[in-house]
Short mmCIF file of C-alpha atoms and ligand atoms in Angstrom, two decimals:
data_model
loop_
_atom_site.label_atom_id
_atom_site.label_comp_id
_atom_site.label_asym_id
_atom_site.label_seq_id
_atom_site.Cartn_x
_atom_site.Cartn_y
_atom_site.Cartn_z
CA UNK T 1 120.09 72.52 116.78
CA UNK T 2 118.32 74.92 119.24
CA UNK T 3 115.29 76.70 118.31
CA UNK T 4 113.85 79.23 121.02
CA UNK T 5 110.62 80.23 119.76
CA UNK T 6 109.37 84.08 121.35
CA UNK T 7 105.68 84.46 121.30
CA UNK T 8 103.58 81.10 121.54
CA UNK T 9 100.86 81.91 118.98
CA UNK T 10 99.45 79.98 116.76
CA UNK T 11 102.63 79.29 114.49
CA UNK T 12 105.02 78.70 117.13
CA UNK T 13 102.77 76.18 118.63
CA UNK T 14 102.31 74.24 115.75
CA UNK T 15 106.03 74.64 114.67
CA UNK T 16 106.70 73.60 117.58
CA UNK T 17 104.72 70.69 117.34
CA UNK T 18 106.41 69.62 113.98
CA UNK T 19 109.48 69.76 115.62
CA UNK T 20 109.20 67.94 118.66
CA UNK T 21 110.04 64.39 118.56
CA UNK T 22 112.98 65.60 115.79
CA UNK T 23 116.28 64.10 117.12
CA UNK T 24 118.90 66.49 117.16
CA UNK T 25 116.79 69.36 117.66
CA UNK T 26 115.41 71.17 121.05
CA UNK T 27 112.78 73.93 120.84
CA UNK T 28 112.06 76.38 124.43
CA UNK T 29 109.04 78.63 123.58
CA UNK T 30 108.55 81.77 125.61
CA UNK T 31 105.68 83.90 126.05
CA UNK T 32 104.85 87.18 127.97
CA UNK T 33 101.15 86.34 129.04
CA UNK T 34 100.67 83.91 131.83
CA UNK T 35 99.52 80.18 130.63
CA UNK T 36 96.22 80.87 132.34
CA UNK T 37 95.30 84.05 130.67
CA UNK T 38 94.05 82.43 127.34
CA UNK T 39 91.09 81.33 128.93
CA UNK T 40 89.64 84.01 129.11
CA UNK T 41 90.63 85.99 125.82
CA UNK T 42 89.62 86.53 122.78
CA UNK T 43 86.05 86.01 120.61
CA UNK T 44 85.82 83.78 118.11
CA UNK T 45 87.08 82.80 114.60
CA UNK T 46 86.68 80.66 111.47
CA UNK T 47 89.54 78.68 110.32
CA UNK T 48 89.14 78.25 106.62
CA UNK T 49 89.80 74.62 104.69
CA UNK T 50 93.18 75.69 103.54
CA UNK T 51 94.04 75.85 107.51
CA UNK T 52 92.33 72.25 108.31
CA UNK T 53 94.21 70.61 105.55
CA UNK T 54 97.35 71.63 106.77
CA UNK T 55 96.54 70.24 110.03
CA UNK T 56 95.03 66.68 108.69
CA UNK T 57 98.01 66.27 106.19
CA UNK T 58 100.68 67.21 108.65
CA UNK T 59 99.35 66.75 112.26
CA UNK T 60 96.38 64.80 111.95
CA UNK T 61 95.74 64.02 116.12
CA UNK T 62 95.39 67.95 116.14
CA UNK T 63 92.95 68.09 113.36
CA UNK T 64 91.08 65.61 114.98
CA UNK T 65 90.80 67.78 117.99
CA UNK T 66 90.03 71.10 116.31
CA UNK T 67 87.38 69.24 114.49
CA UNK T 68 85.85 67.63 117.59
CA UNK T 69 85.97 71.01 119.36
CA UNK T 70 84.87 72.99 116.48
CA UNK T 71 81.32 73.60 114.42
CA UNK T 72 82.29 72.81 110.74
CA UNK T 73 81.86 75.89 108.15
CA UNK T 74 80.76 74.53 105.06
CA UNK T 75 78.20 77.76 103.88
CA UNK T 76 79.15 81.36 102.99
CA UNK T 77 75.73 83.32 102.50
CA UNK T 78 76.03 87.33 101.59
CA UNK T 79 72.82 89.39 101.67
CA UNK T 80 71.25 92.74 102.37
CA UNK T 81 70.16 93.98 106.05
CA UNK T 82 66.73 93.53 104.73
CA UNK T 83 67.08 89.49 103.68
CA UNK T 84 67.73 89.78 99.93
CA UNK T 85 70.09 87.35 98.69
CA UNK T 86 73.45 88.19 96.92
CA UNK T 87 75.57 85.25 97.04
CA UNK T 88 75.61 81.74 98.58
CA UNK T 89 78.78 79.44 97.65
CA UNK T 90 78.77 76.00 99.34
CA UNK T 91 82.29 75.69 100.86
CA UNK T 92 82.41 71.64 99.90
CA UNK T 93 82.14 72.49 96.22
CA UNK T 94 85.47 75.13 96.21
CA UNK T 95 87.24 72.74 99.12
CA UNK T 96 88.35 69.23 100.18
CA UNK T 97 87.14 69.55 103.81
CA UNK T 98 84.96 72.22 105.42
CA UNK T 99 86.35 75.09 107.64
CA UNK T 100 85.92 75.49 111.71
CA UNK T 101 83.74 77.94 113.58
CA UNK T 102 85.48 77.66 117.14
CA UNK T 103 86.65 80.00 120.35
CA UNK T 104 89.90 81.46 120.02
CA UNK T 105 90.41 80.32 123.63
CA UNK T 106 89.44 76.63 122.42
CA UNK T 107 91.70 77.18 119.45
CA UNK T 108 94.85 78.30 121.68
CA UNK T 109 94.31 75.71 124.22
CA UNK T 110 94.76 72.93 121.75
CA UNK T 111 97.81 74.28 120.33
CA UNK T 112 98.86 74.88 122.92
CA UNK T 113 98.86 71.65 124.61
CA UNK T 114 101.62 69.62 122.84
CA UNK T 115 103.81 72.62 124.60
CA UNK T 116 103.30 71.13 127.91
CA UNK T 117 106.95 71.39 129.60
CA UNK T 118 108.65 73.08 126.49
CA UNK T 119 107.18 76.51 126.91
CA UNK T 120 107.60 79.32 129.83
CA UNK T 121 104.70 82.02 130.58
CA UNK T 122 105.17 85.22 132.28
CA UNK T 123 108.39 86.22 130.45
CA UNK T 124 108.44 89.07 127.89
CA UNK T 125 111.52 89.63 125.62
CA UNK T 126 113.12 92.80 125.67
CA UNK T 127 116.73 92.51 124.03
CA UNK T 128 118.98 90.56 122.40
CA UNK T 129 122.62 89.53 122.89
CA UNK T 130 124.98 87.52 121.03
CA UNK T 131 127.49 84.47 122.44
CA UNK T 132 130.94 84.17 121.08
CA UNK T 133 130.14 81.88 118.34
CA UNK T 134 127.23 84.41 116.93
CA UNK T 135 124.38 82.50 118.55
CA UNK T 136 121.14 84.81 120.18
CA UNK T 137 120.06 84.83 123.27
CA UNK T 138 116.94 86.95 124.26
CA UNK T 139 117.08 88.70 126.42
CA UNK T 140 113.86 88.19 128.59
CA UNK T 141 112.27 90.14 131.85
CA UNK T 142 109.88 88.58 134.37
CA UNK T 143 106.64 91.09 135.85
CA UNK T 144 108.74 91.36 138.88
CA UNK T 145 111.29 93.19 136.39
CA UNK T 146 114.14 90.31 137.19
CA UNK T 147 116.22 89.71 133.71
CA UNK T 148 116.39 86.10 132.35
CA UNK T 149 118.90 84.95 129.90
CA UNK T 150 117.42 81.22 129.07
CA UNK T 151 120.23 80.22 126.58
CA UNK T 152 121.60 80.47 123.29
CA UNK T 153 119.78 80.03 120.12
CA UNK T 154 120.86 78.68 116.35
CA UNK T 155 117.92 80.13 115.23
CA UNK T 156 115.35 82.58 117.09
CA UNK T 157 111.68 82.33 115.63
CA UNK T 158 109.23 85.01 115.76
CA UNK T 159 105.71 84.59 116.96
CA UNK T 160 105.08 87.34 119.06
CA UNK T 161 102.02 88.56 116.68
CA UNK T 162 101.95 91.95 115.73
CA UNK T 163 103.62 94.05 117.42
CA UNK T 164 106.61 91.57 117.23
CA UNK T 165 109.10 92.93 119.50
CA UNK T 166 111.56 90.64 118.20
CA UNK T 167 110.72 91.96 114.51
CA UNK T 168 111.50 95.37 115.76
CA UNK T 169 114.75 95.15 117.43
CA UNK T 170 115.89 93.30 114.53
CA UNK T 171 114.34 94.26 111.32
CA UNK T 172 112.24 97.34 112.00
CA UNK T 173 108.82 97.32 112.53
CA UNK T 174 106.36 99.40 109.82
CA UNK T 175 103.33 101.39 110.74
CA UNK T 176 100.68 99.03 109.31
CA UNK T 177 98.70 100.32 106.54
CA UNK T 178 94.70 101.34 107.06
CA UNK T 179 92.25 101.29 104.18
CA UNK T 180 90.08 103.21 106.54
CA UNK T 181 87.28 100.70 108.18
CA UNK T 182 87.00 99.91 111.39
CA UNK T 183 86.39 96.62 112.80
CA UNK T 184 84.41 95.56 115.64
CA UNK T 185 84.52 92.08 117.45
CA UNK T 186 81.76 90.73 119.88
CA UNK T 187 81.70 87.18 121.46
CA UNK T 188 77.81 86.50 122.09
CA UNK T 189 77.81 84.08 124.99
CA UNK T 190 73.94 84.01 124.92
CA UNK T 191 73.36 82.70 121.47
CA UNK T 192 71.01 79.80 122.08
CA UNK T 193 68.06 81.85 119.96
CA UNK T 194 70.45 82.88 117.54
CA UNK T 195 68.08 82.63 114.29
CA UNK T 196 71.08 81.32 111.52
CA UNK T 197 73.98 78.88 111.69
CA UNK T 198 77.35 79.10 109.74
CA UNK T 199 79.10 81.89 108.18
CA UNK T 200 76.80 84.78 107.04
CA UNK T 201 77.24 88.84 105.60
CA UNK T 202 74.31 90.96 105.99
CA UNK T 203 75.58 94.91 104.16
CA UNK T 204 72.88 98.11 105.53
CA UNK T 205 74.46 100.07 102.71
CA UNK T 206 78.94 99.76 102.76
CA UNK T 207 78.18 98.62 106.76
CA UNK T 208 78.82 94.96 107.07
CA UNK T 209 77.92 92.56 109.90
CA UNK T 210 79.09 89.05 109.87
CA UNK T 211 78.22 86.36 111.97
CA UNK T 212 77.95 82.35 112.98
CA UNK T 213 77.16 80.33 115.53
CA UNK T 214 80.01 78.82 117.88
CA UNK T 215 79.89 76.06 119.79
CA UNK T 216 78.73 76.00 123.56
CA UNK T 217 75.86 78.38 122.52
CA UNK T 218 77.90 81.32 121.66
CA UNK T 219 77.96 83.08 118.70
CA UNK T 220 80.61 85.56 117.21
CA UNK T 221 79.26 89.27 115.20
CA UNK T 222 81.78 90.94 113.54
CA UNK T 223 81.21 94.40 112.32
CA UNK T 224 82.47 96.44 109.69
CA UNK T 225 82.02 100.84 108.94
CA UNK T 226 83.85 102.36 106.30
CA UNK T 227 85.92 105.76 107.99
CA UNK T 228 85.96 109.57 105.73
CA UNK T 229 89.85 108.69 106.37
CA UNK T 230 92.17 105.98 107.11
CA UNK T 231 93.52 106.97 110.47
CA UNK T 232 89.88 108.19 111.70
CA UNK T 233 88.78 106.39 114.95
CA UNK T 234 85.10 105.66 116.47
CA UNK T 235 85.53 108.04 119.71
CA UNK T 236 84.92 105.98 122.96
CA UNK T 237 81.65 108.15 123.91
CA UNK T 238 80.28 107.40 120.47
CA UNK T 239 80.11 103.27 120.69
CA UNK T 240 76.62 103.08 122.58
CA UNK T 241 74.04 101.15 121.79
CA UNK T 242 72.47 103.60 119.48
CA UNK T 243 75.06 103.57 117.09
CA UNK T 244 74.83 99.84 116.65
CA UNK T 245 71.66 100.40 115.44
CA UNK T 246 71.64 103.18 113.35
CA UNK T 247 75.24 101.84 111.67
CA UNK T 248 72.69 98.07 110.83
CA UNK T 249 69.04 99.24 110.75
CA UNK T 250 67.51 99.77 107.00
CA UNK T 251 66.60 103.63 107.06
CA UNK T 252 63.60 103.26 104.77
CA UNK T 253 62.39 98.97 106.03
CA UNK T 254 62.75 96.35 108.30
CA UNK T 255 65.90 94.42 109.22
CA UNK T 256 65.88 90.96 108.22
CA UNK T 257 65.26 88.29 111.60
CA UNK T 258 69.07 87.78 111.28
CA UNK T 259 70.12 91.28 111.17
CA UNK T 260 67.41 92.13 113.76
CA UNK T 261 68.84 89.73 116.25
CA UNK T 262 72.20 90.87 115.71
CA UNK T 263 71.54 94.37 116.65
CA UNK T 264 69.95 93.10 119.69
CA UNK T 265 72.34 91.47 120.74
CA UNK T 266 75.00 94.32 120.02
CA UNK T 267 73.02 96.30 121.88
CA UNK T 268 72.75 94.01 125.50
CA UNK T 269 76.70 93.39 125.24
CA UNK T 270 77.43 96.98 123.63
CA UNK T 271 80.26 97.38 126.81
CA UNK T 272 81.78 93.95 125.55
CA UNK T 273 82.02 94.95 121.56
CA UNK T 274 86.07 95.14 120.62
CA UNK T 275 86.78 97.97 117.88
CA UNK T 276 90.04 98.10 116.09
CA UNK T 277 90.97 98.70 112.34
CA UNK T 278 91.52 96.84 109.02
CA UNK T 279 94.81 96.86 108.42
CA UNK T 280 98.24 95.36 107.18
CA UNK T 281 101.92 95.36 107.19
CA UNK T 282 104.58 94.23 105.06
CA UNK T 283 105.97 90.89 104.67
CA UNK T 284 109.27 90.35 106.27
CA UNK T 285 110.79 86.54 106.76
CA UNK T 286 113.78 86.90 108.00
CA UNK T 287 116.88 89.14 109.91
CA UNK T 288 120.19 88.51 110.97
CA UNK T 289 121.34 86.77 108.18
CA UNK T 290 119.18 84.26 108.38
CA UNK T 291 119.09 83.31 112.56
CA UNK T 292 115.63 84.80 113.08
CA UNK T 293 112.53 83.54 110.96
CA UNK T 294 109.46 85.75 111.01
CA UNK T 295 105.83 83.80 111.53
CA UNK T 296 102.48 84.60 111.72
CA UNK T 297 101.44 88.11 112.26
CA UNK T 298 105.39 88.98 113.47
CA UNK T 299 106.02 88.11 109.42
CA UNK T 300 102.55 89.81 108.31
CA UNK T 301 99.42 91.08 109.15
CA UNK T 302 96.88 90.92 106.20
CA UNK T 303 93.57 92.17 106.12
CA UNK T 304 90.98 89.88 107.62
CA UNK T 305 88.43 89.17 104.65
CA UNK T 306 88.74 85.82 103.71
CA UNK T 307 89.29 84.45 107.45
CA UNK T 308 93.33 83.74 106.64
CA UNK T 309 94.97 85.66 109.53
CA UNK T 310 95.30 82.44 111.99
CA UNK T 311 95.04 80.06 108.98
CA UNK T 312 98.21 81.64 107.49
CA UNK T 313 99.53 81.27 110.68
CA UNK T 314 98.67 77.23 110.63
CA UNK T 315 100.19 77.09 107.16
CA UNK T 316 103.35 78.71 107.98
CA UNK T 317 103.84 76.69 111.37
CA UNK T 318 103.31 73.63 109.48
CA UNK T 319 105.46 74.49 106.52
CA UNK T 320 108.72 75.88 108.75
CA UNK T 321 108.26 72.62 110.62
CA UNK T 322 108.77 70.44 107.53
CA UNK T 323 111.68 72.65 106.28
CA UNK T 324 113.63 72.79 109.83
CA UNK T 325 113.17 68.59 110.09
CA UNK T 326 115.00 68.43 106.94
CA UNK T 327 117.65 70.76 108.13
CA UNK T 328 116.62 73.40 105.52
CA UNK T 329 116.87 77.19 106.34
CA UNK T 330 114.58 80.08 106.87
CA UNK T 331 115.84 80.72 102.68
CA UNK T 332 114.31 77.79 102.02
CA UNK T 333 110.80 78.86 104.61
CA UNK T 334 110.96 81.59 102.37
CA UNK T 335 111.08 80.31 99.05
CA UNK T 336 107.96 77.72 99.89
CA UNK T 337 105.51 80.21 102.18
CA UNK T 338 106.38 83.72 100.17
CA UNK T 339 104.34 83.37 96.95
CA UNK T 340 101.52 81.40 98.63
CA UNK T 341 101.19 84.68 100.66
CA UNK T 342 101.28 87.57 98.28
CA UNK T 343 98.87 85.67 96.85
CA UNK T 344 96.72 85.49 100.08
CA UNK T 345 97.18 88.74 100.75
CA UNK T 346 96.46 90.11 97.40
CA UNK T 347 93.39 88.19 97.30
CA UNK T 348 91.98 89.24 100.64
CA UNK T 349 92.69 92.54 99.73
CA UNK T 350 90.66 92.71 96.85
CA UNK T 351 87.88 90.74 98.39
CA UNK T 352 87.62 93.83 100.87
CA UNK T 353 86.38 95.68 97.74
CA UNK T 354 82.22 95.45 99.37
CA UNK T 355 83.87 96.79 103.01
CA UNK T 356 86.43 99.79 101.67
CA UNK T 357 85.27 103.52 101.16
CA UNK T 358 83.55 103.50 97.67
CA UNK T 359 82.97 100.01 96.88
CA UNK T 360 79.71 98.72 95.98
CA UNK T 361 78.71 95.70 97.91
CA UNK T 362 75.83 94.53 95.91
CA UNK T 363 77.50 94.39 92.61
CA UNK T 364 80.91 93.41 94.70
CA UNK T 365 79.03 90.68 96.26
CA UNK T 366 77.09 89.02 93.22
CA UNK T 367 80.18 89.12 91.79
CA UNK T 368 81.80 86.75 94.43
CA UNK T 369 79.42 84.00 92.89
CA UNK T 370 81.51 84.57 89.47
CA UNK T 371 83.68 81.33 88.55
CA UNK T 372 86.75 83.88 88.19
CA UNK T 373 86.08 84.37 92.43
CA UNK T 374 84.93 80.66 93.25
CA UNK T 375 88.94 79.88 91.01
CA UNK T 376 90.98 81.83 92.99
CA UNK T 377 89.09 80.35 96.09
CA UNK T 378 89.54 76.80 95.45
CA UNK T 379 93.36 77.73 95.16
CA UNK T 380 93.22 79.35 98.38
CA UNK T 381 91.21 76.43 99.98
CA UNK T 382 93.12 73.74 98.64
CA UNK T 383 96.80 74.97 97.43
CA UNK T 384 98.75 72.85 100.37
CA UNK T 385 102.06 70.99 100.58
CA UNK T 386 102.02 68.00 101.07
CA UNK T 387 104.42 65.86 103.35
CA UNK T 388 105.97 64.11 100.66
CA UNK T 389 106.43 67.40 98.45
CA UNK T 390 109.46 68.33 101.17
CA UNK T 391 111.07 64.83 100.84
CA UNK T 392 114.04 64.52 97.92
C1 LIG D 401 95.04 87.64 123.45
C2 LIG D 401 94.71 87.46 121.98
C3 LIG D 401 93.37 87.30 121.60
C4 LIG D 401 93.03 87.14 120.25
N1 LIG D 401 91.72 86.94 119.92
C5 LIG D 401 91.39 86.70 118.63
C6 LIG D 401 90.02 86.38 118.27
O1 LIG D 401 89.15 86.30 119.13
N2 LIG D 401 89.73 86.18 116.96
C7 LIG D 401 90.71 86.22 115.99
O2 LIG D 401 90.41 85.98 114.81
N3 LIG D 401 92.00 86.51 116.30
C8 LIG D 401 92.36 86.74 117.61
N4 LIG D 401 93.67 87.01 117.92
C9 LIG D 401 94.64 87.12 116.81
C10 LIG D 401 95.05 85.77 116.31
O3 LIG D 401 95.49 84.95 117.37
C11 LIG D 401 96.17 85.99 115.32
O4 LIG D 401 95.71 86.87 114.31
C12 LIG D 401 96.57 84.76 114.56
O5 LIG D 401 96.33 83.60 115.27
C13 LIG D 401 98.05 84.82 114.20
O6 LIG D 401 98.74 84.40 115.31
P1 LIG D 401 100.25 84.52 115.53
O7 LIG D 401 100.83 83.14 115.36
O8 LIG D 401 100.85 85.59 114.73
O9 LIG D 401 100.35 84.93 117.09
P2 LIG D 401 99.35 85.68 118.06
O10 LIG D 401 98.10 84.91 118.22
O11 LIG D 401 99.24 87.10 117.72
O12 LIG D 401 100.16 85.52 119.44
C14 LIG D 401 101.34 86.23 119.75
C15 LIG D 401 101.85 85.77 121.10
O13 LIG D 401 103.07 86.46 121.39
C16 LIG D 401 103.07 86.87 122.74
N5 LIG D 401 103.98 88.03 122.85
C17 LIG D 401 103.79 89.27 122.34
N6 LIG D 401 104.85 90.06 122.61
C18 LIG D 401 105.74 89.29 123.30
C19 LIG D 401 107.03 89.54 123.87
N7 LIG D 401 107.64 90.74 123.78
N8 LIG D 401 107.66 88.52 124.51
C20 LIG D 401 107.08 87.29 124.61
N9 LIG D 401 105.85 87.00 124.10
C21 LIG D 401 105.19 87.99 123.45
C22 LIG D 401 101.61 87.18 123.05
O14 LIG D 401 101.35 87.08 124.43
C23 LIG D 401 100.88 86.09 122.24
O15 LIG D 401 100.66 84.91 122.98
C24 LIG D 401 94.05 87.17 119.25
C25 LIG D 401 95.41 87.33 119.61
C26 LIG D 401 95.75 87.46 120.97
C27 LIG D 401 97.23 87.61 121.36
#
């Protein structure tokens, strides 16, 4: 079987990884952005326990390098901007293993890796066509604009994140849905005096920040404002420094030494803060009858709450992988990934009640201490297949 694999994300890699000492079956991975260019992108993220599970059980030598390239996150702590207290759940309690606080760039090198002479940079797809015996082959196009035709596929996987090219020539691709908050991103390279450790929430009123440290003395603040309406954007002359602080600062007392050294350092790297938007799309996992398999972000983008965007992304590299080996179908990727993530997604989604227009984050956040919250995230944490659950 022949598996050419567009977009080398997260999922592809690992899928790729689960395939590749499978007899009978030879994966090519292609990918528009040159090998070198993932050094230097991205922030940061947290890979939940869910994610690290999926690794240990299934890949364990790249758990072992996530983990020894990685801060573990074992603490969730949610308070106000001024330091009082809402919630604090202890990761190891809800979990079998702790999460990851790492670079994205660390995080795509090691997935990366196992690539190594399966996977061509610098080639975007455009089209496909179709051989005689209803096999795809992409249709793919250099920077110099010269067209490459690298073969024909059984089966054409999507990982080319979201704005999946190959989801849209085949399937369509939907306007993703906003709740109305923005998003903002910042790596903090100069984080040695960075006054907390794992994963924290600080709310100023509905405006979140949320922050840990990452390794190498960096540390990643994410921010969140709620918009008057869903396709509203921040204008470009309005993201100064200012703003960071009026959007974080208590009007009426002090920021907390957390929140205090978070605006601070919003403010020194204010040119270097990313803004985007919650949002999400619908889930699609499959076209073509079946000879192109949606993963990752090209299957669904949910919103980023809980931390599952890349996680999801492990769990359905990991999953496909153990299908494909057993010469099941993208039916069958379907019928063990689809549940898992409506749940995911539903959940996530409902978590974002503190962040959307009109929610109340104190009450919202107490309430994540609840046993109904801490059930539903011991599912998410732990709810993971198993090698042996794909055998018989
Ligand atoms: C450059 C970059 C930086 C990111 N930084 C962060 C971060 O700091 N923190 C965070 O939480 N998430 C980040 N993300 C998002 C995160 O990687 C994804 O949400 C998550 O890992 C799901 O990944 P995925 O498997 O869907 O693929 P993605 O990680 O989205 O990767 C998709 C891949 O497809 C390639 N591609 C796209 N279109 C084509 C095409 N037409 N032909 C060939 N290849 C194509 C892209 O170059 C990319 O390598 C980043 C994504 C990218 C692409």
């Amino acid at each position: 079987m022949r598996i050419g694999i567009i977009g080398t994300g997260v999922a592809g890699c690992v899928l790729a990884e689960m395939l590749a000492a499978e007899p009978g079956v030879q994966v090519d991975a292609f990918d528009l952005r040159p090998a070198e260019a993932v050094a230097a992108a991205g922030t940061g993220l947290a890979l939940a326990p869910n994610a690290l599970k999926a690794l240990r059980l299934h890949l364990p030598a790249r758990h072992a390098v996530v983990r020894a390239s990685s801060l573990p996150w074992r603490r969730w702590s949610i308070a106000t901007a001024t330091g009082d207290r809402l919630c604090a759940l202890d990761l190891l309690s809800l979990a079998e293993e702790p999460g990851a606080r790492l670079r994205w760039s660390t995080l795509f090198r090691l997935v990366q890796a196992p690539l190594a002479g399966h996977s061509r940079h610098g080639l975007a797809l455009e089209s496909l066509e179709e051989d005689a015996i209803g096999r795809l082959v992409p249709i793919l196009r250099t920077p110099s604009g010269a067209v490459v035709r690298p073969a024909a596929y059984d089966l054409l996987v999507a990982d080319d994140g979201r704005h999946s090219r190959l989801r849209a020539i085949t399937a369509g691709l939907e306007r993703p849905r906003r709740p109305g908050v923005a998003l903002t991103r910042l790596l903090v390279p100069d984080a040695e005096d960075c006054p907390f450790d794992d994963y924290g929430q600080w709310f100023n009123g509905q405006r979140q920040l949320l922050s840990y440290r990452l390794p190498e003395g960096a540390a990643l603040i994410a921010g969140t404002v709620p918009l008057p309406e869903p396709e509203a954007e921040v204008a470009e002359a309005a993201r100064t420094a200012e703003l960071q602080q009026q959007l974080y600062a208590p009007a009426s007392a002090a920021p907390c030494e957390a929140v205090a050294w978070m605006i601070a350092a919003l403010q020194r790297h204010v040119t270097r803060i990313r803004w985007g938007w919650m949002q999400e799309s619908p889930l699609r996992r499959s076209a073509l009858g079946g000879r192109v398999l949606f993963l990752g972000e090209a299957a669904q983008v949910m919103v980023p709450t809980l931390g599952q965007g890349t996680s999801q992304a492990i769990e359905d590299g990991v999953v496909a992988g153990a299908v494909l080996r057993r010469g099941g179908t993208t039916e069958d990727v379907a019928a063990w990934r689809d549940a898992r993530v409506a749940f995911v997604r539903r959940f996530s989604l409902e978590a974002s009640d503190t962040l959307l227009p009109g929610g109340d984050p104190v009450a919202g956040s107490i309430a994540k201490g609840s046993g109904a919250f801490r059930e539903r995230l011991q599912r998410l944490y732990t709810d993971v297949p198993e090698p042996a659950d794909f055998r018989g």
